[in-house]
Coordinates of C-alpha atoms and ligand atoms in Angstrom, one line a residue:
X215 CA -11.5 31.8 -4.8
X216 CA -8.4 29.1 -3.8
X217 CA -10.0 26.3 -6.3
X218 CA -7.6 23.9 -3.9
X219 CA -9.8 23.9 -1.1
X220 CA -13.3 23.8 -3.2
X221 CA -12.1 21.5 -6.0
X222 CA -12.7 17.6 -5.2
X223 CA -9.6 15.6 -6.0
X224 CA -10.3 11.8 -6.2
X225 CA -7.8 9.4 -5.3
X226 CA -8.5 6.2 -6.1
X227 CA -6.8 3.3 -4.5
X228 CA -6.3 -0.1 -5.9
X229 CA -6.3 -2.9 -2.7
X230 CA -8.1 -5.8 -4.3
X231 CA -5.1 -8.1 -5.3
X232 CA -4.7 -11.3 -3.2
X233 CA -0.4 -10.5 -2.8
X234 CA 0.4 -13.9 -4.0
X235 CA 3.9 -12.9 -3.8
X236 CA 4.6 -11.8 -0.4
X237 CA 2.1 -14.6 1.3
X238 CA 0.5 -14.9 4.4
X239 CA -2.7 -15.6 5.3
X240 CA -4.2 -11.7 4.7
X241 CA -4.7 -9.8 1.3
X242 CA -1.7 -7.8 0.8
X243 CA -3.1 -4.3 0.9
X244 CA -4.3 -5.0 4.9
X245 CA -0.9 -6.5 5.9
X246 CA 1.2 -3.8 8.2
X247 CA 4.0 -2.0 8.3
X248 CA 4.9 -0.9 12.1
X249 CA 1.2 -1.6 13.3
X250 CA -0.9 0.4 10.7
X251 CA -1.7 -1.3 7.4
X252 CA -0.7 -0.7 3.6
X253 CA -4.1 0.8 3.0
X254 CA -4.3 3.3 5.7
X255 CA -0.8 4.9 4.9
X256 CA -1.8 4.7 1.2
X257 CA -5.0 6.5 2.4
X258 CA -2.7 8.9 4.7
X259 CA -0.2 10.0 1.7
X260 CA -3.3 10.9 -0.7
X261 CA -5.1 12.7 1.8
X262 CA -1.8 14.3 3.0
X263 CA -0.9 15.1 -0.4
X264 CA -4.0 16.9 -1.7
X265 CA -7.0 14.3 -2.2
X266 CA -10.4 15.3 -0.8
X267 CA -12.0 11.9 -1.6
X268 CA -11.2 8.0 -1.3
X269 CA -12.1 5.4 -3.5
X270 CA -11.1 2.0 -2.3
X271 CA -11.3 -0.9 -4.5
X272 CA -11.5 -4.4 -2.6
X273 CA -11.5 -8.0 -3.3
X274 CA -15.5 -9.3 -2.9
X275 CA -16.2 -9.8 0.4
X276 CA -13.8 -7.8 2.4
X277 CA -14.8 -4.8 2.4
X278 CA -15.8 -5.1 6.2
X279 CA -12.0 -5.5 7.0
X280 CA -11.0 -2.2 4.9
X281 CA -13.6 -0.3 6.7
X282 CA -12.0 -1.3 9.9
X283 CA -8.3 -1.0 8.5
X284 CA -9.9 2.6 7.5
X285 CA -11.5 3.9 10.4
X286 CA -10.4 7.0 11.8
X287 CA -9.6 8.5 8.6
X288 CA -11.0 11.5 8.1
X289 CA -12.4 12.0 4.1
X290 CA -14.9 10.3 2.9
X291 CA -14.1 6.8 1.4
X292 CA -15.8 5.3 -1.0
X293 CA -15.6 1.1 -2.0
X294 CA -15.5 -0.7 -4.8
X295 CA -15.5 -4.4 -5.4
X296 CA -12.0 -5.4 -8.0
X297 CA -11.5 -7.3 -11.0
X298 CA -9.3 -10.1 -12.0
X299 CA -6.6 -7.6 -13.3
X300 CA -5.3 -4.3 -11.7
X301 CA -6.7 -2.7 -14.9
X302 CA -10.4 -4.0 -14.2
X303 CA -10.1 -3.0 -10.4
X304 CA -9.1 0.8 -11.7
X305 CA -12.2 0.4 -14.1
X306 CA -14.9 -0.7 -11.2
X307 CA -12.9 2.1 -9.3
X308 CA -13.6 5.0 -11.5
X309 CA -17.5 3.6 -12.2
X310 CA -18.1 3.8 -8.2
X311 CA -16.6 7.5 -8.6
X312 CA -18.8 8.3 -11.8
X313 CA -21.6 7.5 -9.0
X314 CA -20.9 10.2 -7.1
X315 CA -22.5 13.4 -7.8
X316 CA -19.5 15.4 -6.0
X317 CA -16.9 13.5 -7.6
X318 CA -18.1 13.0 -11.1
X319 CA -17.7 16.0 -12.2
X320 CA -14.3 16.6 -10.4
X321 CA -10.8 17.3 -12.8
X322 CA -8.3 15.4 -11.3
X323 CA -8.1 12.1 -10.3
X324 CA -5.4 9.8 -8.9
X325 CA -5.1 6.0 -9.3
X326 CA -2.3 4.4 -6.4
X327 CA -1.5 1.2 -5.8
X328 CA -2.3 0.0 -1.9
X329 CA 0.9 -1.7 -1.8
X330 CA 2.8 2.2 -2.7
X331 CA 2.4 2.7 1.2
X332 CA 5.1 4.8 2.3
X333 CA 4.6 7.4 -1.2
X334 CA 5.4 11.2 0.6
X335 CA 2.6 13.4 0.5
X336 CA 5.3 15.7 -1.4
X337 CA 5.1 13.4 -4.7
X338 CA 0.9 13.4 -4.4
X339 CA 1.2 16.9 -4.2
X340 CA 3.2 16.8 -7.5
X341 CA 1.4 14.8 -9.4
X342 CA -2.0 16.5 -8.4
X343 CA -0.1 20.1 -9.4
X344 CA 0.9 18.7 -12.7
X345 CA -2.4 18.0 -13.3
X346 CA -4.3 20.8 -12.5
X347 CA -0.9 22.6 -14.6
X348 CA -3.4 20.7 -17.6
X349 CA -1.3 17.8 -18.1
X350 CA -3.6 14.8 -19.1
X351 CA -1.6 11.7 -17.7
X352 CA 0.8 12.4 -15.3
X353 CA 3.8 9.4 -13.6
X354 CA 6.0 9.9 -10.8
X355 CA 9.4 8.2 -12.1
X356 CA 12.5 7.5 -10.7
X357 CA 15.9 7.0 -12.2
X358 CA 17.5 3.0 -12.4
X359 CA 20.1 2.5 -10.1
X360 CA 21.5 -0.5 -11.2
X361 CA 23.5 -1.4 -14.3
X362 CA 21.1 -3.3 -16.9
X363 CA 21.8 -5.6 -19.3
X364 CA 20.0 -8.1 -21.7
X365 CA 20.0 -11.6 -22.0
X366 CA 19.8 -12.2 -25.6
X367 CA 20.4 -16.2 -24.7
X368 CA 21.9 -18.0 -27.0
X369 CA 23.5 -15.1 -28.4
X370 CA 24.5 -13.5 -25.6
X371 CA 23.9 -10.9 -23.6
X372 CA 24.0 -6.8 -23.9
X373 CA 24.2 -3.7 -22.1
X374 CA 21.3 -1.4 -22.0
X375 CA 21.9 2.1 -21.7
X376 CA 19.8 3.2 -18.6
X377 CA 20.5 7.2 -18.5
X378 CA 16.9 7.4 -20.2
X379 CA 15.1 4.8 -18.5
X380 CA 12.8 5.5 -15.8
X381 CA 10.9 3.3 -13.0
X382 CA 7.2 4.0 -12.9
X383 CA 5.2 4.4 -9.9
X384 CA 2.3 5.6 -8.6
X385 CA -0.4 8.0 -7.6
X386 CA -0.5 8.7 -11.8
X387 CA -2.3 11.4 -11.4
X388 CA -5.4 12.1 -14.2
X389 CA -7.8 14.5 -16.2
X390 CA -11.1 12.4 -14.7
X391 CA -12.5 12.1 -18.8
X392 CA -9.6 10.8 -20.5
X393 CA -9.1 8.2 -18.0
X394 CA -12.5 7.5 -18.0
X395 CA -12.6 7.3 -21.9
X396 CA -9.2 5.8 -21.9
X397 CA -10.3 2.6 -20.3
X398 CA -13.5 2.3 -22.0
X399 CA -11.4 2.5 -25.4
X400 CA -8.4 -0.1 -23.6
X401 CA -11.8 -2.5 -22.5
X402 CA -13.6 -2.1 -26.3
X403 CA -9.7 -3.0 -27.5
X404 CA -8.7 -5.4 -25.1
X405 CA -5.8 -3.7 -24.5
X406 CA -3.6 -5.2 -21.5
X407 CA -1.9 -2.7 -19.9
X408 CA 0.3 -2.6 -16.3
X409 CA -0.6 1.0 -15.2
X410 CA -3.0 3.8 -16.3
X411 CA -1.3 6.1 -18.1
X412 CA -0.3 3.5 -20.8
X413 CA -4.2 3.7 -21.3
X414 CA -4.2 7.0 -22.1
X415 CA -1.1 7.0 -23.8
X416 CA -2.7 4.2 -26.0
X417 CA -5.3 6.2 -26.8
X418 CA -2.8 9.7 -27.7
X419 CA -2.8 11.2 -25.0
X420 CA 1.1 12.0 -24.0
X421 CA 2.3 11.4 -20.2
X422 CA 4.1 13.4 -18.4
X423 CA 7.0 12.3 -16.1
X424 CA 7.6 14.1 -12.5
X425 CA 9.8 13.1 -9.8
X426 CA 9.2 10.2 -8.0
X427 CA 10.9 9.0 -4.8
X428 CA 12.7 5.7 -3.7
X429 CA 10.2 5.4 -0.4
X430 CA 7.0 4.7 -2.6
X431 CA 8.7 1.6 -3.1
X432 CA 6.0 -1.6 -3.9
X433 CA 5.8 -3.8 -1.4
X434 CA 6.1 -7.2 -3.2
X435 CA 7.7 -9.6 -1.4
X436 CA 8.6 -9.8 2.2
X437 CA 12.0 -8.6 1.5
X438 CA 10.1 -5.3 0.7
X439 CA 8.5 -5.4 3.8
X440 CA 11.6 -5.4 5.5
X441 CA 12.5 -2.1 3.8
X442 CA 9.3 -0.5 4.3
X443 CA 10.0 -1.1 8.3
X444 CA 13.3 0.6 7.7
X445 CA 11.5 3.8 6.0
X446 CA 8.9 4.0 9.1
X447 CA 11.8 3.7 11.5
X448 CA 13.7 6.4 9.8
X449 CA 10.7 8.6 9.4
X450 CA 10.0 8.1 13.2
X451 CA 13.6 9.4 13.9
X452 CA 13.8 12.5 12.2
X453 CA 9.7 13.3 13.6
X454 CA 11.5 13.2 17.0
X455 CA 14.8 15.0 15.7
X456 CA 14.6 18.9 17.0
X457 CA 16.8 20.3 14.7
Ligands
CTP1353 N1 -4.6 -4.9 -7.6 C1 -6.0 -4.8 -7.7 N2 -6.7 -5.7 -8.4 C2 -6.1 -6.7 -9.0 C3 -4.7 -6.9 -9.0 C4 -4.0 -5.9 -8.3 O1 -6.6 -3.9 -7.1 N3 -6.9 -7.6 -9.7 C5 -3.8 -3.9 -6.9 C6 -3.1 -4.6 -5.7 O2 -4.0 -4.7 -4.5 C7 -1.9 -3.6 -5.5 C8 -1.7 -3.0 -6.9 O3 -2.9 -3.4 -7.7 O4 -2.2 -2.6 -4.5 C9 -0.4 -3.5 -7.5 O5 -0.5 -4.9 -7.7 P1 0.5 -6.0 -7.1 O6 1.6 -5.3 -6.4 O7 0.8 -6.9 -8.2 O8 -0.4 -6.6 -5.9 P2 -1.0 -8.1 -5.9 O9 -1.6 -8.4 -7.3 O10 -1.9 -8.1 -4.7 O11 0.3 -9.0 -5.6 P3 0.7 -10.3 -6.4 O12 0.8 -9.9 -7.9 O13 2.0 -10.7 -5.8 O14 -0.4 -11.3 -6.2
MG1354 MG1 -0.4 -8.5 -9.0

């Protein structure tokens, strides 16, 4: 039997940040890029990728406007409502999915950030692979461009060698019980943590890096938006390409 196409694979998004830093009058993860919204390319790329099943996790009271943003998609898409901190919005995320007859018991789950919109269904694909492979905590990395350096203030300031340093994105792709146990030990420890698979890793359970890509950028502040639009047009012109 081709466990791909019986297996459920979750993929649980995180949209329930307000996007203080990029403005405007909507929450972040419903703002667009090229007329369709963070949320529904978020939701494309997983499903694209390898993700049977959606778990959205929304700020309280606007779950209406996801389900519209959403429509059209065709998985099925759960909601949750988020917490203060990304790490309590993944939490209320994976207790929606432990609801979920079909998806409780599934291997493999993926946490994204909304804001990740233009991810390619390549790196999901990955990620969801290098799971199933029987990696535990999986990241998509990319290597720093720039030159880094230090500021040591008063005394200074140093160069930081980068050739090991990697940028960490997401899906982070997940066995479905040590996430789960992961955050219930992170919550018991109040641990504070910026992405998932410093829970797990908190908890001894190594990560494994896979390739990333430069187009699952984070769209932070309106400069990034800018970019995004420049990754849809590009995308758009080598769809229409022949050769
Ligand atoms: N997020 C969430 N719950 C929170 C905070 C963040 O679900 N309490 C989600 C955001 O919606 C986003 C992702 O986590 O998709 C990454 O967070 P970030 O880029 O920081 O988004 P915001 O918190 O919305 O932006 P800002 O920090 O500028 O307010
Ligand atoms: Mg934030």
């Amino acid at each position: 039997m081709d466990e791909s196409v019986s297996t459920p694979v979750a993929g649980v998004i995180v949209a329930a940040g307000s996007g203080v830093r990029l403005g405007g009058a909507m929450p972040k993860a419903l703002r667009e890029i090229r007329g369709r919204s963070l949320v529904a390319r978020s939701a494309d790329a997983l499903l694209a990728g390898g993700c049977t099943h959606l778990v959205v996790v929304v700020a309280q009271g606007l779950q209406e406007h996801f389900q519209a943003a959403l429509a059209g998609i065709n998985a099925p898409i759960s909601y949750a409502v988020g917490g203060s901190r990304r790490q309590d919005s993944v939490v209320e995320g994976l207790r929606v999915l432990a609801t979920d007859p079909e998806l409780a018991t599934c291997r493999v789950v993926l946490v994204h950030d909304a804001a990740r919109a233009l991810v390619p269904p390549s790196v999901v694909g990955t990620v969801i692979e290098a799971v199933n492979g029987g990696a535990a905590a999986v990241i998509p990395v990319i290597p720093m461009i720039d030159s880094v350096r230090r500021d040591e203030h008063e005394a200074g300031s140093s160069v930081v060698d980068r050739s090991d340093l990697r940028l960490v994105q997401t899906p982070q792709g997940f066995d479905l019980q040590v996430l789960v146990a992961s955050h219930a030990v992170a919550l018991r420890r109040g641990l504070e943590v910026t992405d998932d698979a410093a829970v797990c890793e908190a908890t001894g359970h190594p990560v494994l890096l896979v390739p990333g890509s430069r187009d699952s950028l984070k769209v932070t502040e309106p400069f990034d938006l800018v970019v995004a639009e420049a990754i849809c047009d590009q995308r758009e012109i080598h769809q229409e390409d022949p050769a």
